[in-house]
XYZ file of C-alpha atoms in Angstrom:
659
model
C 9.291 -20.019 26.862
C 12.220 -17.785 25.965
C 14.562 -20.795 25.877
C 12.074 -22.828 23.831
C 11.800 -19.970 21.291
C 15.590 -19.895 21.049
C 15.805 -23.670 20.578
C 13.360 -23.496 17.663
C 15.049 -20.486 16.057
C 12.065 -18.194 16.531
C 11.880 -14.623 17.807
C 8.829 -12.708 19.051
C 8.492 -10.940 15.713
C 7.709 -14.324 14.094
C 4.443 -14.355 16.077
C 4.425 -18.107 16.608
C 2.058 -19.126 19.378
C 3.474 -20.564 22.581
C 1.415 -23.746 22.305
C 2.884 -24.327 18.844
C 6.402 -24.053 20.216
C 5.581 -26.453 23.039
C 4.117 -28.998 20.641
C 7.136 -28.793 18.368
C 9.628 -29.590 21.119
C 7.325 -31.973 22.977
C 6.872 -29.873 26.105
C 3.510 -29.324 27.769
C 2.541 -26.370 29.905
C 2.713 -26.471 33.704
C -1.083 -26.408 33.858
C -1.324 -29.384 31.517
C 1.232 -31.323 33.565
C -0.719 -30.663 36.761
C -3.884 -31.805 35.012
C -2.180 -35.005 33.890
C -0.787 -35.830 37.341
C -4.138 -35.115 38.939
C -5.982 -37.518 36.632
C -3.246 -40.146 36.864
C -3.561 -40.123 40.658
C -7.340 -40.308 40.377
C -7.033 -43.443 38.232
C -4.654 -44.941 40.773
C -7.067 -44.235 43.636
C -10.085 -45.635 41.835
C -8.287 -48.904 41.042
C -7.515 -49.536 44.722
C -9.806 -51.687 46.826
C -12.549 -50.064 48.838
C -10.777 -51.021 52.077
C -7.518 -49.303 51.101
C -6.665 -46.326 53.361
C -6.760 -43.917 50.457
C -10.316 -45.008 49.639
C -11.490 -44.880 53.259
C -10.445 -41.214 53.379
C -13.068 -40.489 50.727
C -15.809 -41.676 53.079
C -14.707 -39.689 56.117
C -17.402 -37.516 57.707
C -16.338 -34.672 59.993
C -18.971 -33.794 62.588
C -19.481 -30.124 63.207
C -17.200 -29.053 60.346
C -18.297 -25.868 58.580
C -16.784 -24.004 55.685
C -15.498 -20.538 56.507
C -16.851 -17.282 55.189
C -16.153 -16.100 51.700
C -15.552 -18.139 48.588
C -15.323 -21.851 49.590
C -12.141 -23.726 48.748
C -12.406 -26.426 46.106
C -12.193 -30.051 47.192
C -10.131 -32.592 45.288
C -13.246 -34.398 44.101
C -14.732 -31.178 42.712
C -11.592 -30.438 40.684
C -11.512 -34.023 39.329
C -15.175 -33.766 38.374
C -14.504 -30.589 36.393
C -11.478 -32.144 34.676
C -13.465 -35.179 33.572
C -16.294 -33.032 32.257
C -13.854 -31.160 30.050
C -12.661 -34.451 28.512
C -16.082 -36.113 28.449
C -14.785 -39.014 30.581
C -16.481 -41.330 33.079
C -15.197 -43.131 36.166
C -15.554 -46.618 34.612
C -12.712 -45.683 32.240
C -10.244 -45.841 35.133
C -10.347 -49.594 35.679
C -8.137 -50.694 32.768
C -4.769 -49.018 33.246
C -3.502 -49.938 29.764
C -6.608 -48.933 27.881
C -6.469 -45.996 25.493
C -9.710 -44.858 27.073
C -7.926 -44.310 30.385
C -8.792 -40.926 31.948
C -5.236 -39.581 31.757
C -4.435 -41.013 28.351
C -5.265 -37.934 26.338
C -2.835 -35.805 28.288
C -0.155 -38.432 28.863
C 0.142 -39.132 25.139
C 0.495 -35.543 24.066
C -2.855 -33.849 23.346
C -2.559 -30.579 25.276
C -5.424 -29.171 27.298
C -5.732 -26.130 25.096
C -5.830 -28.280 21.951
C -8.478 -30.561 23.514
C -10.623 -27.572 24.423
C -10.202 -25.932 21.010
C -10.879 -29.172 19.104
C -13.850 -29.999 21.309
C -15.294 -26.548 20.755
C -14.769 -26.756 16.997
C -16.397 -30.197 16.795
C -19.276 -29.146 18.998
C -18.210 -31.704 21.611
C -18.851 -29.508 24.623
C -21.633 -30.538 27.023
C -24.851 -29.284 25.457
C -28.067 -28.194 27.085
C -31.183 -29.984 25.908
C -34.595 -28.399 25.491
C -35.444 -29.625 29.001
C -32.497 -27.759 30.541
C -30.416 -30.861 31.254
C -26.753 -30.908 30.370
C -25.537 -34.049 28.613
C -22.343 -35.467 27.196
C -21.434 -35.584 23.530
C -22.718 -38.437 21.438
C -20.781 -41.667 21.499
C -19.751 -41.449 17.866
C -18.465 -37.898 18.398
C -16.346 -38.996 21.341
C -15.008 -41.929 19.369
C -14.094 -39.614 16.523
C -12.270 -37.222 18.854
C -10.202 -40.105 20.228
C -9.578 -41.438 16.722
C -8.525 -37.993 15.521
C -6.136 -37.657 18.445
C -4.669 -41.129 17.935
C -4.293 -40.780 14.193
C -2.470 -37.447 14.517
C 0.040 -38.718 17.061
C 3.450 -38.755 15.435
C 4.933 -42.186 14.778
C 8.593 -42.183 13.774
C 8.007 -45.272 11.650
C 5.812 -43.282 9.277
C 6.879 -40.347 7.114
C 3.473 -38.670 7.235
C 0.118 -38.851 8.974
C -3.256 -38.792 7.285
C -6.475 -37.176 8.509
C -9.340 -39.584 9.319
C -12.061 -39.535 6.691
C -14.774 -39.280 9.340
C -13.777 -35.661 10.032
C -15.424 -34.555 6.800
C -18.809 -35.804 8.036
C -19.118 -33.310 10.923
C -21.506 -30.980 9.137
C -22.040 -28.743 12.198
C -18.339 -28.019 12.639
C -17.663 -24.283 13.157
C -13.917 -24.297 13.874
C -11.224 -26.708 12.695
C -7.590 -26.411 13.785
C -5.129 -28.971 12.410
C -2.170 -26.609 12.530
C 1.342 -27.472 13.670
C 0.759 -31.231 13.451
C 4.078 -31.931 11.826
C 4.259 -34.589 9.082
C 0.502 -34.224 8.545
C -0.427 -34.522 4.884
C -3.756 -33.989 3.116
C -4.124 -36.799 0.583
C -7.085 -38.939 1.512
C -9.230 -37.007 2.100
C -7.847 -34.149 0.040
C -8.696 -30.520 0.831
C -11.830 -30.518 -1.338
C -13.179 -33.685 0.271
C -12.261 -32.566 3.786
C -14.216 -29.307 3.675
C -16.887 -30.331 1.162
C -19.586 -30.868 3.795
C -18.406 -28.290 6.341
C -20.574 -25.418 5.167
C -20.867 -23.986 8.686
C -17.122 -23.691 9.187
C -16.087 -20.208 10.271
C -12.427 -20.820 11.207
C -9.891 -23.008 9.433
C -6.276 -23.389 10.621
C -3.997 -25.548 8.461
C -0.619 -24.050 9.366
C 2.299 -26.385 8.583
C -0.014 -28.975 6.998
C 1.415 -30.280 3.701
C -1.128 -29.283 1.024
C 1.090 -28.828 -2.069
C -1.626 -27.152 -4.153
C -1.549 -24.352 -6.692
C -3.692 -21.246 -6.387
C -6.666 -22.363 -8.467
C -6.885 -25.746 -6.675
C -7.018 -24.536 -3.090
C -8.964 -21.362 -3.936
C -11.739 -23.355 -5.643
C -11.813 -26.024 -2.927
C -12.441 -23.450 -0.201
C -14.663 -20.975 -2.034
C -17.104 -23.640 -3.232
C -17.620 -25.205 0.202
C -17.113 -22.641 2.986
C -19.466 -19.659 2.486
C -19.308 -18.749 6.225
C -15.498 -18.740 6.509
C -14.182 -15.761 8.493
C -10.649 -16.866 9.401
C -8.236 -18.710 7.104
C -4.689 -19.494 8.208
C -2.517 -21.595 5.903
C 1.079 -20.639 6.667
C 3.912 -22.847 5.451
C 1.588 -25.211 3.560
C 3.377 -25.494 0.218
C 0.614 -23.619 -1.607
C 1.129 -21.106 -4.407
C -0.729 -18.659 -6.626
C -2.396 -17.360 -8.674
C -5.606 -16.779 -6.720
C -8.814 -17.858 -8.388
C -11.511 -15.131 -8.663
C -13.910 -17.646 -7.103
C -12.171 -16.953 -3.797
C -14.259 -13.788 -3.584
C -17.202 -16.049 -2.697
C -15.724 -15.980 0.810
C -17.540 -12.721 1.421
C -17.158 -12.883 5.234
C -13.399 -13.446 5.203
C -11.767 -11.164 7.782
C -8.444 -12.841 8.644
C -6.123 -14.212 5.948
C -2.648 -15.560 6.757
C -0.578 -17.161 3.984
C 2.934 -16.665 5.398
C 5.915 -18.653 4.133
C 4.335 -19.802 0.865
C 5.469 -19.026 -2.670
C 2.866 -16.486 -3.721
C 5.067 -14.638 -6.224
C 2.532 -14.771 -9.067
C -0.512 -13.549 -7.150
C -2.162 -10.236 -7.913
C -1.922 -8.236 -4.694
C -4.562 -5.755 -5.848
C -7.026 -8.668 -6.026
C -6.939 -9.012 -2.228
C -8.355 -5.492 -1.848
C -11.716 -6.884 -2.983
C -12.248 -8.531 0.418
C -14.235 -5.690 1.924
C -14.354 -7.177 5.457
C -10.659 -7.936 5.710
C -9.161 -6.981 9.089
C -5.871 -8.938 9.045
C -3.691 -9.743 6.041
C -0.347 -11.463 6.546
C 1.890 -12.418 3.608
C 5.195 -12.638 5.445
C 8.029 -14.178 3.398
C 5.884 -15.040 0.371
C 8.404 -14.052 -2.329
C 6.147 -11.193 -3.426
C 7.158 -9.139 -6.468
C 6.118 -5.821 -7.919
C 4.731 -2.610 -6.485
C 3.170 -2.013 -3.121
C -0.583 -2.814 -3.286
C -2.003 0.660 -2.758
C -5.625 -0.507 -2.883
C -5.099 -2.798 0.092
C -4.389 0.204 2.313
C -7.736 1.661 1.280
C -9.753 -1.295 2.637
C -11.732 0.471 5.355
C -11.786 -2.472 7.778
C -8.091 -3.393 7.551
C -6.319 -3.263 10.932
C -3.134 -5.327 10.494
C -0.961 -5.712 7.409
C 2.268 -7.736 7.318
C 4.267 -7.816 4.073
C 7.676 -8.217 5.696
C 10.530 -10.356 4.356
C 9.551 -9.787 0.735
C 12.709 -8.195 -0.583
C 11.406 -7.867 -4.166
C 8.411 -5.806 -3.104
C 9.214 -2.260 -4.213
C 7.814 1.213 -4.925
C 6.720 3.854 -2.420
C 4.063 3.963 0.262
C 0.612 5.299 -0.659
C -1.528 7.887 1.029
C -2.933 6.452 4.252
C -6.677 7.024 4.711
C -7.767 9.326 7.492
C -9.341 6.728 9.734
C -8.418 4.791 12.849
C -8.901 1.149 11.736
C -5.341 0.562 10.497
C -3.088 0.077 13.519
C -0.192 -2.152 12.415
C 1.838 -2.199 9.191
C 4.942 -4.387 9.051
C 7.189 -3.755 6.046
C 10.609 -4.783 7.363
C 13.009 -6.463 4.924
C 11.149 -5.253 1.865
C 12.612 -3.581 -1.181
C 11.387 -0.015 -0.799
C 14.577 1.267 -2.377
C 12.996 4.400 -3.898
C 11.323 5.542 -0.693
C 12.269 9.171 0.081
C 9.651 10.622 2.452
C 7.775 8.595 5.097
C 5.192 10.258 7.355
C 3.046 7.912 9.492
C 2.464 10.355 12.346
C -0.781 10.640 14.344
C -1.886 7.039 13.818
C -2.271 3.952 15.993
C 0.567 1.782 14.709
C 1.970 -0.889 17.005
C 4.825 -3.375 16.978
C 8.450 -3.037 15.892
C 9.669 -0.158 13.746
C 10.504 -1.276 10.181
C 14.216 -1.344 9.326
C 14.027 0.250 5.842
C 17.713 -0.692 5.586
C 17.526 -0.871 1.780
C 15.890 2.533 1.384
C 19.149 4.336 0.712
C 17.324 7.466 -0.527
C 15.078 7.836 2.527
C 15.658 11.297 4.064
C 12.518 11.923 6.150
C 10.877 9.591 8.716
C 8.071 10.808 10.977
C 6.495 8.154 13.228
C 5.479 10.568 15.977
C 2.243 10.550 17.957
C 1.335 6.910 17.425
C -0.608 5.470 20.343
C 0.821 1.992 19.590
C 2.887 1.174 21.512
C 5.880 0.868 19.204
C 8.492 -1.561 20.477
C 11.973 -3.053 20.089
C 13.779 0.251 19.762
C 17.315 -1.098 20.132
C 18.204 -2.434 16.705
C 15.621 -0.598 14.611
C 16.661 2.891 15.734
C 20.335 2.073 15.234
C 19.603 0.919 11.668
C 17.499 3.994 10.885
C 20.174 6.343 12.223
C 22.677 4.643 9.923
C 20.685 5.377 6.745
C 23.028 7.408 4.538
C 20.473 9.997 3.344
C 18.369 10.427 6.490
C 17.983 14.061 7.575
C 14.877 13.968 9.777
C 13.787 11.324 12.304
C 10.941 11.838 14.784
C 9.374 9.085 16.894
C 8.240 11.327 19.746
C 5.182 10.455 21.831
C 4.771 6.916 20.483
C 5.223 4.766 23.623
C 8.580 3.606 22.276
C 10.449 1.337 24.701
C 13.888 -0.233 25.091
C 17.443 1.001 24.773
C 19.097 2.792 21.857
C 22.203 1.026 20.613
C 25.337 2.612 19.221
C 25.225 3.033 15.440
C 27.847 3.151 12.713
C 29.058 5.986 10.468
C 27.797 8.697 12.845
C 30.442 11.194 11.783
C 29.375 10.966 8.120
C 25.628 11.128 8.849
C 23.610 13.996 7.364
C 20.822 13.870 9.936
C 19.658 17.326 11.005
C 16.768 16.610 13.405
C 16.403 13.793 15.949
C 13.357 13.765 18.227
C 12.741 10.761 20.511
C 10.998 12.683 23.295
C 8.028 11.506 25.389
C 8.668 7.768 25.192
C 9.858 4.996 27.513
C 13.466 4.704 26.338
C 16.033 3.711 28.935
C 19.720 2.935 29.357
C 22.474 5.370 28.516
C 22.406 7.807 25.615
C 24.646 6.331 22.890
C 27.860 8.251 22.328
C 27.255 8.001 18.581
C 24.612 10.728 18.891
C 27.279 13.236 19.961
C 29.190 12.550 16.733
C 26.394 13.697 14.400
C 28.207 16.726 13.022
C 25.225 18.065 11.076
C 22.704 17.700 13.881
C 20.958 20.964 14.723
C 17.975 19.752 16.799
C 18.253 17.037 19.460
C 15.321 16.246 21.766
C 15.460 13.249 24.122
C 13.264 14.622 26.908
C 10.703 12.739 29.012
C 12.286 9.292 28.810
C 14.169 7.152 31.321
C 17.717 7.655 30.051
C 20.267 7.365 32.830
C 23.931 8.066 33.482
C 26.221 11.093 33.555
C 26.865 13.400 30.618
C 29.743 15.843 30.524
C 28.591 18.979 28.769
C 31.881 18.970 26.865
C 30.305 16.280 24.644
C 28.350 18.947 22.764
C 31.564 20.083 21.118
C 30.969 17.204 18.702
C 27.748 18.901 17.533
C 28.989 22.088 15.824
C 25.567 22.977 14.344
C 23.402 22.344 17.397
C 20.752 25.006 18.074
C 18.114 23.001 20.020
C 19.173 20.764 22.908
C 16.593 19.064 25.199
C 17.487 16.406 27.767
C 14.800 17.316 30.324
C 13.046 14.857 32.619
C 15.261 11.811 32.419
C 17.449 10.209 35.070
C 20.535 12.073 33.840
C 23.201 14.073 35.580
C 24.805 16.947 33.672
C 28.365 17.761 34.673
C 30.588 20.629 33.591
C 34.169 21.533 34.396
C 33.145 25.202 34.495
C 30.020 27.340 34.387
C 30.735 28.212 30.743
C 28.951 25.821 28.384
C 31.006 25.228 25.205
C 28.222 25.617 22.635
C 29.946 26.090 19.273
C 27.062 28.102 17.745
C 24.284 30.406 18.874
C 21.610 28.348 20.640
C 17.903 29.057 20.292
C 16.448 26.408 22.662
C 18.133 24.913 25.722
C 16.078 22.652 28.030
C 17.866 20.859 30.856
C 15.065 20.500 33.398
C 15.575 17.858 36.090
C 19.186 17.154 35.114
C 20.753 17.606 38.593
C 22.417 20.800 37.389
C 24.038 22.477 40.400
C 25.767 25.469 38.755
C 24.008 28.179 36.812
C 25.519 28.053 33.294
C 27.081 31.173 31.853
C 25.209 31.824 28.623
C 25.592 35.578 28.364
C 27.119 35.228 24.891
C 24.046 33.366 23.611
C 22.294 36.435 22.246
C 19.793 34.384 20.171
C 18.625 32.200 23.029
C 14.836 32.260 23.096
C 13.822 29.238 25.225
C 15.674 28.445 28.483
C 14.366 25.793 30.876
C 16.589 24.957 33.853
C 13.770 24.084 36.227
C 13.657 21.280 38.779
C 17.406 21.189 39.392
C 19.460 21.935 42.498
C 20.878 25.192 41.207
C 21.937 27.623 43.916
C 23.079 31.277 44.041
C 21.739 34.288 42.203
C 19.950 34.709 38.897
C 22.251 36.463 36.391
C 21.044 39.606 34.663
C 21.510 38.233 31.137
C 18.444 35.934 31.513
C 16.026 38.817 30.793
C 16.899 38.618 27.103
C 15.254 35.188 26.892
C 11.729 34.907 25.525
C 10.682 31.819 27.538
C 12.307 31.543 30.977
C 11.657 28.736 33.455
C 13.876 28.625 36.548
C 11.290 27.175 38.925
C 11.937 24.524 41.596
C 15.548 25.420 42.335
C 17.455 26.890 45.290
C 17.995 30.391 43.865
C 18.091 33.192 46.471
C 18.599 36.521 44.723
C 18.951 38.386 41.427
C 22.020 40.034 39.995
C 21.653 43.804 39.706
C 21.136 45.950 37.801
C 18.270 44.406 35.854
C 18.795 44.680 32.123
C 15.380 44.400 30.522
C 16.026 45.428 26.965
C 13.973 42.470 25.725
C 11.036 41.304 27.767
C 10.271 37.582 28.144
C 6.770 36.424 27.347
C 6.924 33.721 30.048
C 8.690 34.062 33.410
C 8.483 31.278 35.971
C 10.599 31.756 39.128
C 8.286 29.842 41.440
C 9.426 27.482 44.216
C 12.805 29.080 44.920
C 14.177 30.999 47.931
C 14.176 34.535 46.501
C 14.041 37.259 49.156
C 13.242 40.976 49.183
C 10.839 43.015 47.110
C 9.109 41.391 44.122
C 11.606 41.515 41.250
C 10.970 43.415 38.022
C 8.320 45.509 39.756
C 10.002 48.812 40.672
C 7.853 51.572 42.101
C 8.734 54.280 39.576
C 6.848 54.159 36.320
C 9.764 55.237 34.093
C 11.851 52.206 34.950
C 8.864 49.963 34.544
C 8.201 51.519 31.147
C 11.236 49.635 29.834
C 8.968 46.644 29.815
C 6.918 45.997 26.718
C 3.454 44.504 27.002
C 4.360 41.050 25.646
C 4.552 39.155 28.952
C 1.651 36.708 29.358
C 2.760 34.382 32.189
C 4.370 35.575 35.420
C 4.863 33.335 38.486
C 6.724 34.193 41.699
C 4.848 31.731 43.920
C 6.472 29.863 46.815
C 9.363 32.228 47.550
C 10.282 34.525 50.457
C 9.290 37.860 48.941
C 8.288 40.896 51.008
C 7.249 44.459 50.181
C 4.223 45.463 48.142
C 2.775 44.984 44.688
C 3.237 48.214 42.670
C 0.248 49.486 40.660
C 2.484 49.597 37.568
C 1.959 45.824 37.208
C -1.322 46.719 35.513
C 0.589 48.209 32.559
C 1.281 44.659 31.339
C -1.512 44.650 28.766
C -0.998 41.012 27.684
C -0.709 39.489 31.153
C -3.030 36.483 31.553
C -1.459 34.484 34.388
C -0.193 36.091 37.613
C 0.762 33.945 40.614
C 2.466 35.565 43.636
C 1.017 33.221 46.257
C 2.738 31.793 49.325
C 5.055 34.717 50.056
C 5.105 37.501 52.686
C 3.971 40.380 50.445
C 2.087 43.078 52.398
C 0.160 46.364 51.917
C -2.873 46.778 49.691
C -3.861 44.941 46.544
C -3.703 47.338 43.571
C -7.349 47.997 42.534
C -6.351 47.969 38.884
C -5.875 44.178 39.026
C -9.641 43.771 39.385
C -10.364 46.450 36.808
C -8.245 44.504 34.278
C -10.071 41.258 34.982
C -11.082 41.093 31.313
C -7.461 40.183 30.445
C -6.398 38.120 33.459
C -7.373 34.458 33.427
C -5.546 33.358 36.608
C -4.852 35.636 39.597
C -3.449 33.981 42.707
C -2.324 36.173 45.611
C -3.170 33.769 48.428
C -1.101 33.108 51.545
C 0.394 36.602 51.801
C -0.125 39.525 54.205
C -2.181 41.717 51.900
C -4.891 44.129 52.928
C -7.559 46.151 51.203
C -10.980 45.591 49.724
C -11.959 43.000 47.151
C -14.893 44.320 45.116
C -18.246 42.584 45.329
C -18.758 42.717 41.579
C -16.516 42.229 38.563
C -16.843 43.517 35.007
C -19.264 41.570 32.766
C -16.384 40.501 30.535
C -14.334 39.102 33.446
C -12.199 36.088 32.446
C -11.011 35.135 35.915
């Protein structure tokens, strides 16, 4: 199908159905081809004499043969019987090979299986159950009409257009009619009014690519006066135009409206907001003018809105209602030139990200926390990052997939914040990102980026204060342990980056958040780390701590779990004076899964804010300080398991215990 899309000049964003592409190029699906060959062979078999070997095989009886356990396999005759039921055919139609009533004719001459099923369903030609519970075939005149409809819509190169048979307008019980993508089909006799005049039960009407050539009042009145039950109307590329007639509001059940690729420049977009049950509105490439229809966004049932490829559609986006119905808005290639601030976060938008390439004043884009998924990141992100006024771009946690391409004019960009974390992005990180001279916050964590990054690349980011590459498939390399950050960092997160050397950041006096967990870092923990507010060095190969401990500023979170640290528990000296250097701000403290020995000093209870304490899976001995149980009103998690502790655990805990 990818090659067929390319041959027809379509891309996935055009949302053209596969069966439409196949019909346009004259290719049927594999399933249809198998169906055709199966019925062709059946006709061949049935025309052979009864004494022919192939016919004698039908009468074979195998003594003692039993079907195995489980679901029985289908026999050839059973499959043929099902196929013929779907087409309302009988075995006597196999005798004349050249007849148009031949069993394989419908498929051989180009009416696909899916189209047969859809047309049969719409014309109520399926086998129906009578009041006595017996299934029967469709009426003879209905079958004749189906064959006539198929024959009349078969393209003949000797004719410039095909007309619809008049008999179609007499099917008063019709609920679905699809005449779309029958190229060179023209509505003249009957015209649209005559065609649908008696189809009052019609709920779905597809006339895509049918030549109507009607103005707004003509087609609006023809439909609204005849189809009170209509729920779906698709008339893309039909040569229709506006303005819309107010009588169209008689279609009170209309939920899906697609008018793509028509000249609708004179229609009143606000008028469409009066369809209170509208779920899908698509006006792609309709030469729309004027301001964005703010009232349309307020339709409570609206789920999908496509106004793309209307370059004269301007103004700014409205307030989006606080509801979950709206999940897709496509505004690419529109003229939102005055757009400055765009915040669509915490919604359910899906599909490709709009380009907004003409919004030269746009400085803020927040598409984060959309449970889409968003897609096609490659080109869209590169275009957004090239916007001359953009300062903030966040698409984090939106199921964004694909690669990120290189983008132009990176050195002149004014972007300050770029957050693409928690998505499904892959490939290498574009080098253009490391040329954003005004970038101060860069977060690409929790993706699938791959490759090797030399830490020297950050020299191209002279204003960087937040740097997060955690949890990708990256490898961080450095010629030395000194990281060349040009400014004072506040947040550095390089978890799971295959970092083997502990970076020297002792000059980073403003560093608050340091996460170097899940690496292969060996050696000792330097003393300067105790100035960091959030410290995570877990899941490494660290063995010791540099002394003396300098604890002038106490971290609020310390996680040294899953290392190889030996000796007495760090930071827990026996004398109270040294421990008094600690403030009470620490809330999380984990030393689990190490090789610690010694005892737990009672001074640990002086940590008034401590809520999480995990020292499990070590070799700590002696007694458990009783004060840990007395302070159970503050502790939420206490894990001392798999040690060599002794002492008594009280039978009762305080009434306000939070453990």
